[in-house]
PDB file of C-alpha atoms and ligand atoms in Angstrom:
ATOM      1  CA  MET A 711      44.558 -43.810  -8.533  1.00  0.00           C
ATOM      2  CA  ARG A 712      41.889 -43.245  -6.001  1.00  0.00           C
ATOM      3  CA  LEU A 713      38.294 -44.091  -6.981  1.00  0.00           C
ATOM      4  CA  PHE A 714      36.459 -43.369  -3.924  1.00  0.00           C
ATOM      5  CA  PRO A 715      36.471 -40.287  -1.539  1.00  0.00           C
ATOM      6  CA  LYS A 716      38.057 -40.445   1.773  1.00  0.00           C
ATOM      7  CA  PRO A 717      35.555 -41.245   4.330  1.00  0.00           C
ATOM      8  CA  ARG A 718      35.749 -37.466   5.863  1.00  0.00           C
ATOM      9  CA  MET A 719      34.927 -36.210   2.468  1.00  0.00           C
ATOM     10  CA  LEU A 720      31.732 -38.658   2.326  1.00  0.00           C
ATOM     11  CA  VAL A 721      30.647 -37.044   5.753  1.00  0.00           C
ATOM     12  CA  LEU A 722      31.178 -33.698   4.520  1.00  0.00           C
ATOM     13  CA  ILE A 723      29.156 -34.637   1.433  1.00  0.00           C
ATOM     14  CA  GLY A 724      26.443 -35.752   3.319  1.00  0.00           C
ATOM     15  CA  LEU A 725      26.140 -32.928   5.580  1.00  0.00           C
ATOM     16  CA  LEU A 726      26.216 -30.306   2.802  1.00  0.00           C
ATOM     17  CA  THR A 727      23.542 -32.139   0.796  1.00  0.00           C
ATOM     18  CA  MET A 728      21.567 -32.311   4.230  1.00  0.00           C
ATOM     19  CA  LEU A 729      22.010 -28.478   4.662  1.00  0.00           C
ATOM     20  CA  ALA A 730      21.165 -28.184   1.192  1.00  0.00           C
ATOM     21  CA  LEU A 731      17.987 -30.138   1.249  1.00  0.00           C
ATOM     22  CA  VAL A 732      17.226 -27.951   4.764  1.00  0.00           C
ATOM     23  CA  LEU A 733      17.486 -24.909   2.541  1.00  0.00           C
ATOM     24  CA  VAL A 734      15.823 -25.747  -0.428  1.00  0.00           C
ATOM     25  CA  GLY A 735      12.656 -26.902   1.814  1.00  0.00           C
ATOM     26  CA  ARG A 736      12.633 -23.841   3.856  1.00  0.00           C
ATOM     27  CA  TRP A 737      12.924 -21.740   0.807  1.00  0.00           C
ATOM     28  CA  LEU A 738       9.710 -23.797  -0.326  1.00  0.00           C
ATOM     29  CA  ASN A 739       7.679 -23.312   2.658  1.00  0.00           C
ATOM     30  CA  ALA A 740       8.423 -19.907   2.358  1.00  0.00           C
ATOM     31  CA  THR A 741       7.114 -19.262  -0.998  1.00  0.00           C
ATOM     32  CA  LYS A 742       3.805 -21.173  -0.082  1.00  0.00           C
ATOM     33  CA  VAL A 743       3.231 -19.397   3.234  1.00  0.00           C
ATOM     34  CA  GLY A 744       5.144 -16.496   2.354  1.00  0.00           C
ATOM     35  CA  GLY A 745       6.478 -15.864   5.452  1.00  0.00           C
ATOM     36  CA  GLN A 746       3.490 -14.371   6.552  1.00  0.00           C
ATOM     37  CA  ALA A 747       1.496 -14.202  10.230  1.00  0.00           C
ATOM     38  CA  PRO A 748      -2.076 -13.096  10.556  1.00  0.00           C
ATOM     39  CA  ALA A 749      -2.510  -9.754  11.625  1.00  0.00           C
ATOM     40  CA  GLU A 750      -5.366  -8.062  13.284  1.00  0.00           C
ATOM     41  CA  PRO A 751      -7.874  -6.355  10.708  1.00  0.00           C
ATOM     42  CA  PHE A 752      -8.672  -2.841  11.278  1.00  0.00           C
ATOM     43  CA  ARG A 753     -10.785   0.234   9.821  1.00  0.00           C
ATOM     44  CA  ILE A 754      -8.353   2.609   8.156  1.00  0.00           C
ATOM     45  CA  ALA A 755     -11.005   5.209   7.281  1.00  0.00           C
ATOM     46  CA  GLY A 756     -14.779   5.145   6.514  1.00  0.00           C
ATOM     47  CA  ASN A 757     -15.614   1.965   4.473  1.00  0.00           C
ATOM     48  CA  PHE A 758     -11.847   1.308   3.780  1.00  0.00           C
ATOM     49  CA  TYR A 759     -10.060  -1.562   6.039  1.00  0.00           C
ATOM     50  CA  TYR A 760      -7.140  -3.409   5.799  1.00  0.00           C
ATOM     51  CA  VAL A 761      -7.773  -7.338   5.784  1.00  0.00           C
ATOM     52  CA  GLY A 762      -4.304  -8.265   5.113  1.00  0.00           C
ATOM     53  CA  ALA A 763      -1.469 -10.601   6.776  1.00  0.00           C
ATOM     54  CA  SER A 764       1.371  -9.147   8.452  1.00  0.00           C
ATOM     55  CA  ASP A 765       3.534  -8.161   5.692  1.00  0.00           C
ATOM     56  CA  VAL A 766       1.101  -8.827   2.244  1.00  0.00           C
ATOM     57  CA  SER A 767      -1.679  -6.234   2.310  1.00  0.00           C
ATOM     58  CA  ALA A 768      -4.851  -6.879   1.203  1.00  0.00           C
ATOM     59  CA  PHE A 769      -7.800  -4.365   1.663  1.00  0.00           C
ATOM     60  CA  LEU A 770     -11.554  -4.381   1.750  1.00  0.00           C
ATOM     61  CA  ILE A 771     -13.799  -1.597   0.687  1.00  0.00           C
ATOM     62  CA  THR A 772     -17.213  -1.777   1.709  1.00  0.00           C
ATOM     63  CA  GLY A 773     -20.357  -0.570   0.153  1.00  0.00           C
ATOM     64  CA  PRO A 774     -24.109  -1.344   0.179  1.00  0.00           C
ATOM     65  CA  GLU A 775     -24.041  -2.733  -3.240  1.00  0.00           C
ATOM     66  CA  GLY A 776     -21.143  -5.097  -2.972  1.00  0.00           C
ATOM     67  CA  HIS A 777     -17.832  -5.063  -1.650  1.00  0.00           C
ATOM     68  CA  VAL A 778     -14.407  -4.756  -3.182  1.00  0.00           C
ATOM     69  CA  VAL A 779     -11.107  -6.475  -2.553  1.00  0.00           C
ATOM     70  CA  LEU A 780      -7.590  -5.337  -3.770  1.00  0.00           C
ATOM     71  CA  ASP A 781      -4.801  -7.634  -3.523  1.00  0.00           C
ATOM     72  CA  ALA A 782      -5.041 -11.307  -2.499  1.00  0.00           C
ATOM     73  CA  GLY A 783      -1.438 -12.234  -1.119  1.00  0.00           C
ATOM     74  CA  TYR A 784       0.228 -15.676  -1.094  1.00  0.00           C
ATOM     75  CA  PRO A 785      -2.105 -18.551  -2.208  1.00  0.00           C
ATOM     76  CA  THR A 786      -2.176 -19.415   1.765  1.00  0.00           C
ATOM     77  CA  THR A 787      -2.984 -15.544   2.544  1.00  0.00           C
ATOM     78  CA  ALA A 788      -6.278 -16.310   1.319  1.00  0.00           C
ATOM     79  CA  ARG A 789      -7.664 -17.726   4.170  1.00  0.00           C
ATOM     80  CA  LEU A 790      -6.186 -15.329   6.432  1.00  0.00           C
ATOM     81  CA  ILE A 791      -7.852 -12.679   4.666  1.00  0.00           C
ATOM     82  CA  MET A 792     -11.240 -14.319   4.605  1.00  0.00           C
ATOM     83  CA  ALA A 793     -10.823 -14.672   8.406  1.00  0.00           C
ATOM     84  CA  SER A 794     -10.326 -10.928   8.333  1.00  0.00           C
ATOM     85  CA  ILE A 795     -13.214 -10.192   6.482  1.00  0.00           C
ATOM     86  CA  ALA A 796     -15.347 -12.478   8.681  1.00  0.00           C
ATOM     87  CA  LYS A 797     -13.694 -10.628  11.780  1.00  0.00           C
ATOM     88  CA  LEU A 798     -15.044  -7.438  10.607  1.00  0.00           C
ATOM     89  CA  GLY A 799     -18.399  -8.661  10.095  1.00  0.00           C
ATOM     90  CA  PHE A 800     -18.686  -8.810   6.449  1.00  0.00           C
ATOM     91  CA  ASP A 801     -19.416 -11.447   4.102  1.00  0.00           C
ATOM     92  CA  ILE A 802     -17.240 -12.822   2.090  1.00  0.00           C
ATOM     93  CA  LYS A 803     -20.188 -13.670  -0.562  1.00  0.00           C
ATOM     94  CA  ASP A 804     -20.877  -9.923  -0.673  1.00  0.00           C
ATOM     95  CA  VAL A 805     -17.665  -9.361  -2.189  1.00  0.00           C
ATOM     96  CA  LYS A 806     -18.592  -8.495  -5.890  1.00  0.00           C
ATOM     97  CA  VAL A 807     -15.174  -7.376  -7.393  1.00  0.00           C
ATOM     98  CA  LEU A 808     -11.595  -8.279  -7.053  1.00  0.00           C
ATOM     99  CA  LEU A 809      -8.832  -5.783  -8.273  1.00  0.00           C
ATOM    100  CA  ASN A 810      -4.814  -6.577  -7.834  1.00  0.00           C
ATOM    101  CA  SER A 811      -2.038  -4.216  -8.033  1.00  0.00           C
ATOM    102  CA  GLU A 812       0.726  -6.625  -9.689  1.00  0.00           C
ATOM    103  CA  PRO A 813       0.486 -10.327 -10.456  1.00  0.00           C
ATOM    104  CA  HIS A 814       3.794 -11.566  -8.655  1.00  0.00           C
ATOM    105  CA  PRO A 815       2.597 -14.689  -6.382  1.00  0.00           C
ATOM    106  CA  ASP A 816       2.632 -12.412  -3.015  1.00  0.00           C
ATOM    107  CA  HIS A 817      -0.124 -10.312  -4.493  1.00  0.00           C
ATOM    108  CA  GLY A 818      -1.805 -12.241  -7.118  1.00  0.00           C
ATOM    109  CA  GLY A 819      -1.726 -15.598  -5.458  1.00  0.00           C
ATOM    110  CA  GLY A 820      -4.705 -15.663  -3.464  1.00  0.00           C
ATOM    111  CA  LEU A 821      -6.989 -14.408  -5.867  1.00  0.00           C
ATOM    112  CA  ALA A 822      -8.521 -17.672  -7.261  1.00  0.00           C
ATOM    113  CA  ALA A 823      -9.699 -19.004  -3.656  1.00  0.00           C
ATOM    114  CA  LEU A 824     -10.926 -15.412  -3.025  1.00  0.00           C
ATOM    115  CA  GLN A 825     -12.917 -15.643  -6.414  1.00  0.00           C
ATOM    116  CA  GLN A 826     -14.140 -19.186  -5.549  1.00  0.00           C
ATOM    117  CA  ALA A 827     -15.174 -18.231  -2.152  1.00  0.00           C
ATOM    118  CA  SER A 828     -16.965 -15.143  -3.263  1.00  0.00           C
ATOM    119  CA  GLY A 829     -18.236 -15.629  -6.873  1.00  0.00           C
ATOM    120  CA  ALA A 830     -16.572 -12.210  -7.412  1.00  0.00           C
ATOM    121  CA  GLN A 831     -15.457 -10.336 -10.440  1.00  0.00           C
ATOM    122  CA  LEU A 832     -11.718 -10.003 -11.573  1.00  0.00           C
ATOM    123  CA  TRP A 833     -10.604  -6.633 -13.353  1.00  0.00           C
ATOM    124  CA  ALA A 834      -6.999  -6.638 -14.424  1.00  0.00           C
ATOM    125  CA  SER A 835      -4.907  -4.327 -16.733  1.00  0.00           C
ATOM    126  CA  ASP A 836      -4.325  -5.976 -20.048  1.00  0.00           C
ATOM    127  CA  ALA A 837      -0.399  -6.933 -19.227  1.00  0.00           C
ATOM    128  CA  SER A 838      -1.517  -8.161 -15.511  1.00  0.00           C
ATOM    129  CA  ALA A 839      -4.639 -10.140 -16.921  1.00  0.00           C
ATOM    130  CA  ASP A 840      -2.492 -12.094 -19.221  1.00  0.00           C
ATOM    131  CA  SER A 841      -0.020 -12.959 -16.371  1.00  0.00           C
ATOM    132  CA  LEU A 842      -2.919 -13.797 -13.508  1.00  0.00           C
ATOM    133  CA  ALA A 843      -4.786 -16.224 -16.069  1.00  0.00           C
ATOM    134  CA  ALA A 844      -1.332 -18.040 -16.440  1.00  0.00           C
ATOM    135  CA  GLY A 845      -1.125 -18.400 -12.527  1.00  0.00           C
ATOM    136  CA  GLY A 846       1.752 -15.662 -12.426  1.00  0.00           C
ATOM    137  CA  ASP A 847       3.571 -16.688 -15.437  1.00  0.00           C
ATOM    138  CA  ASP A 848       5.147 -13.598 -17.131  1.00  0.00           C
ATOM    139  CA  ALA A 849       7.135 -13.131 -20.493  1.00  0.00           C
ATOM    140  CA  ASP A 850       9.452 -10.546 -18.677  1.00  0.00           C
ATOM    141  CA  THR A 851      10.678 -12.746 -15.561  1.00  0.00           C
ATOM    142  CA  ILE A 852      14.089 -14.332 -15.838  1.00  0.00           C
ATOM    143  CA  LEU A 853      13.938 -17.924 -17.344  1.00  0.00           C
ATOM    144  CA  PRO A 854      15.484 -19.826 -14.381  1.00  0.00           C
ATOM    145  CA  LEU A 855      12.361 -18.463 -12.233  1.00  0.00           C
ATOM    146  CA  ARG A 856       9.782 -19.237 -15.138  1.00  0.00           C
ATOM    147  CA  ALA A 857      11.173 -22.602 -15.139  1.00  0.00           C
ATOM    148  CA  LEU A 858      10.490 -23.054 -11.481  1.00  0.00           C
ATOM    149  CA  LEU A 859       6.960 -22.013 -12.374  1.00  0.00           C
ATOM    150  CA  TRP A 860       6.497 -24.457 -15.124  1.00  0.00           C
ATOM    151  CA  ILE A 861       7.576 -27.479 -12.900  1.00  0.00           C
ATOM    152  CA  GLY A 862       5.053 -26.073  -9.946  1.00  0.00           C
ATOM    153  CA  VAL A 863       7.535 -24.503  -7.391  1.00  0.00           C
ATOM    154  CA  LEU A 864       6.510 -21.164  -7.800  1.00  0.00           C
ATOM    155  CA  GLY A 865       2.813 -19.748  -9.189  1.00  0.00           C
ATOM    156  CA  TYR A 866      -0.498 -20.051  -7.891  1.00  0.00           C
ATOM    157  CA  PRO A 867      -3.802 -21.433  -8.905  1.00  0.00           C
ATOM    158  CA  PRO A 868      -4.647 -19.149 -11.560  1.00  0.00           C
ATOM    159  CA  PRO A 869      -8.079 -16.954 -10.919  1.00  0.00           C
ATOM    160  CA  ARG A 870     -10.681 -15.895 -13.627  1.00  0.00           C
ATOM    161  CA  VAL A 871     -10.044 -12.445 -14.988  1.00  0.00           C
ATOM    162  CA  ASP A 872     -13.724 -11.577 -15.829  1.00  0.00           C
ATOM    163  CA  HIS A 873     -12.570  -8.193 -17.220  1.00  0.00           C
ATOM    164  CA  ARG A 874     -10.322  -5.850 -18.553  1.00  0.00           C
ATOM    165  CA  PHE A 875      -9.186  -2.159 -18.011  1.00  0.00           C
ATOM    166  CA  LYS A 876      -7.259   0.464 -19.362  1.00  0.00           C
ATOM    167  CA  ASP A 877      -5.254   3.508 -17.787  1.00  0.00           C
ATOM    168  CA  GLY A 878      -7.531   6.055 -16.179  1.00  0.00           C
ATOM    169  CA  ASP A 879     -10.517   3.558 -16.417  1.00  0.00           C
ATOM    170  CA  THR A 880     -12.971   3.515 -13.279  1.00  0.00           C
ATOM    171  CA  ILE A 881     -14.265   0.354 -11.119  1.00  0.00           C
ATOM    172  CA  ARG A 882     -17.867   0.933 -10.089  1.00  0.00           C
ATOM    173  CA  VAL A 883     -19.623  -0.781  -7.209  1.00  0.00           C
ATOM    174  CA  GLY A 884     -22.655   1.299  -6.340  1.00  0.00           C
ATOM    175  CA  PRO A 885     -21.520   4.534  -4.822  1.00  0.00           C
ATOM    176  CA  ILE A 886     -17.825   2.877  -4.934  1.00  0.00           C
ATOM    177  CA  VAL A 887     -15.320   4.459  -7.596  1.00  0.00           C
ATOM    178  CA  LEU A 888     -12.048   3.217  -7.660  1.00  0.00           C
ATOM    179  CA  THR A 889      -9.743   5.034 -10.743  1.00  0.00           C
ATOM    180  CA  ALA A 890      -7.072   2.589 -11.797  1.00  0.00           C
ATOM    181  CA  HIS A 891      -3.529   4.231 -12.699  1.00  0.00           C
ATOM    182  CA  ILE A 892      -1.095   1.918 -14.936  1.00  0.00           C
ATOM    183  CA  THR A 893       2.337   2.775 -13.008  1.00  0.00           C
ATOM    184  CA  ALA A 894       4.324   0.377 -14.992  1.00  0.00           C
ATOM    185  CA  GLY A 895       7.997  -0.608 -14.241  1.00  0.00           C
ATOM    186  CA  HIS A 896       8.044  -3.328 -11.608  1.00  0.00           C
ATOM    187  CA  THR A 897       6.204  -5.348 -13.660  1.00  0.00           C
ATOM    188  CA  ARG A 898       4.028  -4.000 -17.345  1.00  0.00           C
ATOM    189  CA  GLY A 899       0.360  -4.044 -15.861  1.00  0.00           C
ATOM    190  CA  CYS A 900       1.125  -2.612 -12.301  1.00  0.00           C
ATOM    191  CA  THR A 901      -1.588  -0.699 -11.323  1.00  0.00           C
ATOM    192  CA  SER A 902      -2.029   2.070  -8.672  1.00  0.00           C
ATOM    193  CA  TRP A 903      -5.442   2.567  -7.531  1.00  0.00           C
ATOM    194  CA  SER A 904      -6.950   6.135  -6.280  1.00  0.00           C
ATOM    195  CA  PHE A 905     -10.224   6.192  -4.379  1.00  0.00           C
ATOM    196  CA  PRO A 906     -12.074   8.616  -2.077  1.00  0.00           C
ATOM    197  CA  VAL A 907     -13.458   7.454   1.533  1.00  0.00           C
ATOM    198  CA  HIS A 908     -15.503   9.768   3.806  1.00  0.00           C
ATOM    199  CA  ASP A 909     -14.405  10.435   7.239  1.00  0.00           C
ATOM    200  CA  GLY A 910     -17.541  12.056   8.926  1.00  0.00           C
ATOM    201  CA  ASP A 911     -18.202  15.301   6.680  1.00  0.00           C
ATOM    202  CA  ARG A 912     -14.811  15.413   5.027  1.00  0.00           C
ATOM    203  CA  VAL A 913     -13.609  13.305   1.850  1.00  0.00           C
ATOM    204  CA  LEU A 914     -10.002  11.801   2.132  1.00  0.00           C
ATOM    205  CA  ASN A 915      -8.213  10.335  -1.318  1.00  0.00           C
ATOM    206  CA  VAL A 916      -6.508   7.397  -0.936  1.00  0.00           C
ATOM    207  CA  VAL A 917      -3.862   6.165  -3.173  1.00  0.00           C
ATOM    208  CA  SER A 918      -2.720   2.487  -3.341  1.00  0.00           C
ATOM    209  CA  VAL A 919       0.757   2.800  -4.990  1.00  0.00           C
ATOM    210  CA  CYS A 920       1.669  -0.307  -7.030  1.00  0.00           C
ATOM    211  CA  ASP A 921       5.179  -1.771  -6.357  1.00  0.00           C
ATOM    212  CA  THR A 922       7.997   0.792  -7.377  1.00  0.00           C
ATOM    213  CA  GLY A 923      10.951  -1.759  -6.771  1.00  0.00           C
ATOM    214  CA  VAL A 924      13.254  -2.640  -9.289  1.00  0.00           C
ATOM    215  CA  LEU A 925      13.794  -6.194  -9.673  1.00  0.00           C
ATOM    216  CA  ALA A 926      16.910  -7.907 -11.385  1.00  0.00           C
ATOM    217  CA  THR A 927      14.659 -10.798 -12.251  1.00  0.00           C
ATOM    218  CA  SER A 928      11.796  -8.983 -14.226  1.00  0.00           C
ATOM    219  CA  THR A 929      12.391  -6.813 -17.263  1.00  0.00           C
ATOM    220  CA  TYR A 930      11.442  -5.674 -20.559  1.00  0.00           C
ATOM    221  CA  PRO A 931      12.522  -2.963 -23.282  1.00  0.00           C
ATOM    222  CA  GLU A 932      10.371  -0.021 -22.187  1.00  0.00           C
ATOM    223  CA  GLN A 933      11.044  -0.555 -18.207  1.00  0.00           C
ATOM    224  CA  ALA A 934      13.147   2.481 -17.718  1.00  0.00           C
ATOM    225  CA  ALA A 935      10.809   4.678 -19.435  1.00  0.00           C
ATOM    226  CA  ASP A 936       7.915   3.379 -18.021  1.00  0.00           C
ATOM    227  CA  ARG A 937       9.214   3.965 -14.463  1.00  0.00           C
ATOM    228  CA  GLU A 938       9.927   7.801 -15.141  1.00  0.00           C
ATOM    229  CA  ARG A 939       6.079   8.082 -16.281  1.00  0.00           C
ATOM    230  CA  SER A 940       4.901   6.186 -13.539  1.00  0.00           C
ATOM    231  CA  PHE A 941       6.849   8.425 -10.901  1.00  0.00           C
ATOM    232  CA  ARG A 942       5.356  11.678 -12.691  1.00  0.00           C
ATOM    233  CA  VAL A 943       1.761   9.997 -11.952  1.00  0.00           C
ATOM    234  CA  LEU A 944       1.981   8.955  -8.520  1.00  0.00           C
ATOM    235  CA  ARG A 945       3.450  12.532  -7.714  1.00  0.00           C
ATOM    236  CA  SER A 946       0.079  13.981  -9.637  1.00  0.00           C
ATOM    237  CA  LEU A 947      -2.233  12.042  -7.428  1.00  0.00           C
ATOM    238  CA  PRO A 948      -3.624  13.732  -4.277  1.00  0.00           C
ATOM    239  CA  ALA A 949      -3.047  11.688  -1.411  1.00  0.00           C
ATOM    240  CA  ASP A 950      -4.419  11.740   2.352  1.00  0.00           C
ATOM    241  CA  ILE A 951      -3.855   8.279   3.072  1.00  0.00           C
ATOM    242  CA  TRP A 952      -1.493   6.237   1.092  1.00  0.00           C
ATOM    243  CA  VAL A 953      -1.041   1.913   1.166  1.00  0.00           C
ATOM    244  CA  THR A 954       1.204  -0.378  -0.837  1.00  0.00           C
ATOM    245  CA  ALA A 955       0.922  -4.078  -1.185  1.00  0.00           C
ATOM    246  CA  HIS A 956       3.682  -4.754   1.453  1.00  0.00           C
ATOM    247  CA  ALA A 957       2.465  -3.745   4.679  1.00  0.00           C
ATOM    248  CA  ARG A 958       5.955  -2.331   5.867  1.00  0.00           C
ATOM    249  CA  TRP A 959       6.404   0.288   3.436  1.00  0.00           C
ATOM    250  CA  TRP A 960       3.490   2.162   4.427  1.00  0.00           C
ATOM    251  CA  GLY A 961       3.976   1.456   8.070  1.00  0.00           C
ATOM    252  CA  ARG A 962       0.654  -0.436   8.688  1.00  0.00           C
ATOM    253  CA  TYR A 963       1.702  -1.367  12.187  1.00  0.00           C
ATOM    254  CA  ARG A 964       2.660   1.622  13.247  1.00  0.00           C
ATOM    255  CA  LYS A 965      -0.233   3.579  11.986  1.00  0.00           C
ATOM    256  CA  PHE A 966      -2.693   0.635  13.710  1.00  0.00           C
ATOM    257  CA  VAL A 967      -0.941   1.207  17.025  1.00  0.00           C
ATOM    258  CA  ALA A 968      -1.152   4.852  16.877  1.00  0.00           C
ATOM    259  CA  SER A 969      -4.753   4.690  15.626  1.00  0.00           C
ATOM    260  CA  SER A 970      -5.767   2.805  18.665  1.00  0.00           C
ATOM    261  CA  THR A 971      -4.911   5.471  21.268  1.00  0.00           C
ATOM    262  CA  ALA A 972      -5.641   8.772  19.107  1.00  0.00           C
ATOM    263  CA  LYS A 973      -8.731  10.765  19.587  1.00  0.00           C
ATOM    264  CA  ASN A 974      -9.734  10.248  15.811  1.00  0.00           C
ATOM    265  CA  PRO A 975      -8.581   6.787  14.793  1.00  0.00           C
ATOM    266  CA  VAL A 976      -8.302   8.182  11.030  1.00  0.00           C
ATOM    267  CA  GLU A 977      -5.807  10.811  11.884  1.00  0.00           C
ATOM    268  CA  PRO A 978      -2.589   8.473  12.262  1.00  0.00           C
ATOM    269  CA  PHE A 979      -3.219   6.964   8.828  1.00  0.00           C
ATOM    270  CA  ILE A 980      -3.198  10.780   6.947  1.00  0.00           C
ATOM    271  CA  ASP A 981       0.158  10.991   5.938  1.00  0.00           C
ATOM    272  CA  PRO A 982       0.733  12.918   2.659  1.00  0.00           C
ATOM    273  CA  GLU A 983       4.070  13.509   3.816  1.00  0.00           C
ATOM    274  CA  GLY A 984       5.256   9.833   3.834  1.00  0.00           C
ATOM    275  CA  TYR A 985       3.171   9.670   0.481  1.00  0.00           C
ATOM    276  CA  ARG A 986       5.985  11.871  -0.925  1.00  0.00           C
ATOM    277  CA  ALA A 987       8.784  10.530   1.039  1.00  0.00           C
ATOM    278  CA  PHE A 988       8.189   6.904  -0.116  1.00  0.00           C
ATOM    279  CA  ILE A 989       7.943   8.261  -4.034  1.00  0.00           C
ATOM    280  CA  ASP A 990      11.178  10.361  -3.745  1.00  0.00           C
ATOM    281  CA  ALA A 991      12.883   7.288  -2.294  1.00  0.00           C
ATOM    282  CA  ALA A 992      11.857   4.970  -4.743  1.00  0.00           C
ATOM    283  CA  GLU A 993      12.716   7.686  -7.708  1.00  0.00           C
ATOM    284  CA  ALA A 994      16.289   7.837  -5.831  1.00  0.00           C
ATOM    285  CA  GLU A 995      16.665   4.105  -5.594  1.00  0.00           C
ATOM    286  CA  PHE A 996      15.699   3.558  -9.547  1.00  0.00           C
ATOM    287  CA  HIS A 997      18.421   6.530 -10.412  1.00  0.00           C
ATOM    288  CA  SER A 998      20.980   4.816  -8.270  1.00  0.00           C
ATOM    289  CA  GLY A 999      20.322   1.481 -10.346  1.00  0.00           C
ATOM    290  CA  ARG A1000      20.231  -0.325  -7.144  1.00  0.00           C
ATOM    291  CA  MET A1001      18.126  -3.605  -7.302  1.00  0.00           C
ATOM    292  CA  HIS A1002      16.166  -5.747  -5.019  1.00  0.00           C
TER     293      HIS A1002
HETATM  294 ZN1   ZN B1663       6.114  -7.935  -7.596  1.00  0.00          ZN
END
């Protein structure tokens, strides 16, 4: 009987162990920096700006009585967001309100750092508030992912949730008025936002859509019914300009490039057809049962 594997087997085990360590290391790194690259900040329309990274979005809405920042990316995206706010000529200390679409680490991760730098008040839906305050822990997430969060691999520094809102509530900072729409499904507290911006003498309706994707790692009993309702809510919102928390979904770069040469730089961002197509595609994906 052989007690030890052959030398060739030992080499193979050694190589596989190294490969596994490299892959785990890369994965850990990706969860920390999110594979995010810095992106040029820009004005979308009026007082509405993009300040996010190459893919995870963050938005700045400015006003005379203080600014609002919507979403914060990964923990390490916060410094990119702060650099973008400064590059646009605004002061992080003038940010008075922080908002979030949903509390997964790619959108809630940087909130604590932004809050620390600004002193801003964080508003969240009831379900999101619990998860945000727990650094991303969420009872609807499957156990292996929660375990990774408990040992500090996933998760993020918890921000302080100052206020909770209900579906349909409005958040005001001087003349800025944002309406919260709970569009649950991706998570229970998933929040889409609608608000007007001014472009010259016209008013444009903006909708920030919360993630509509179906995750195999996050489920709860009322999820299917919530999704059906969320699609109805999203279809009912008038949208001239639409965005989501992942920039590739709303064509950030394509629209930004088109904007830089357009006669009216706002025009490439006006995309009601794209909004409807996005909802159609998300609803079709949901009904197909495909997950990602
Ligand atoms: Zn998510």
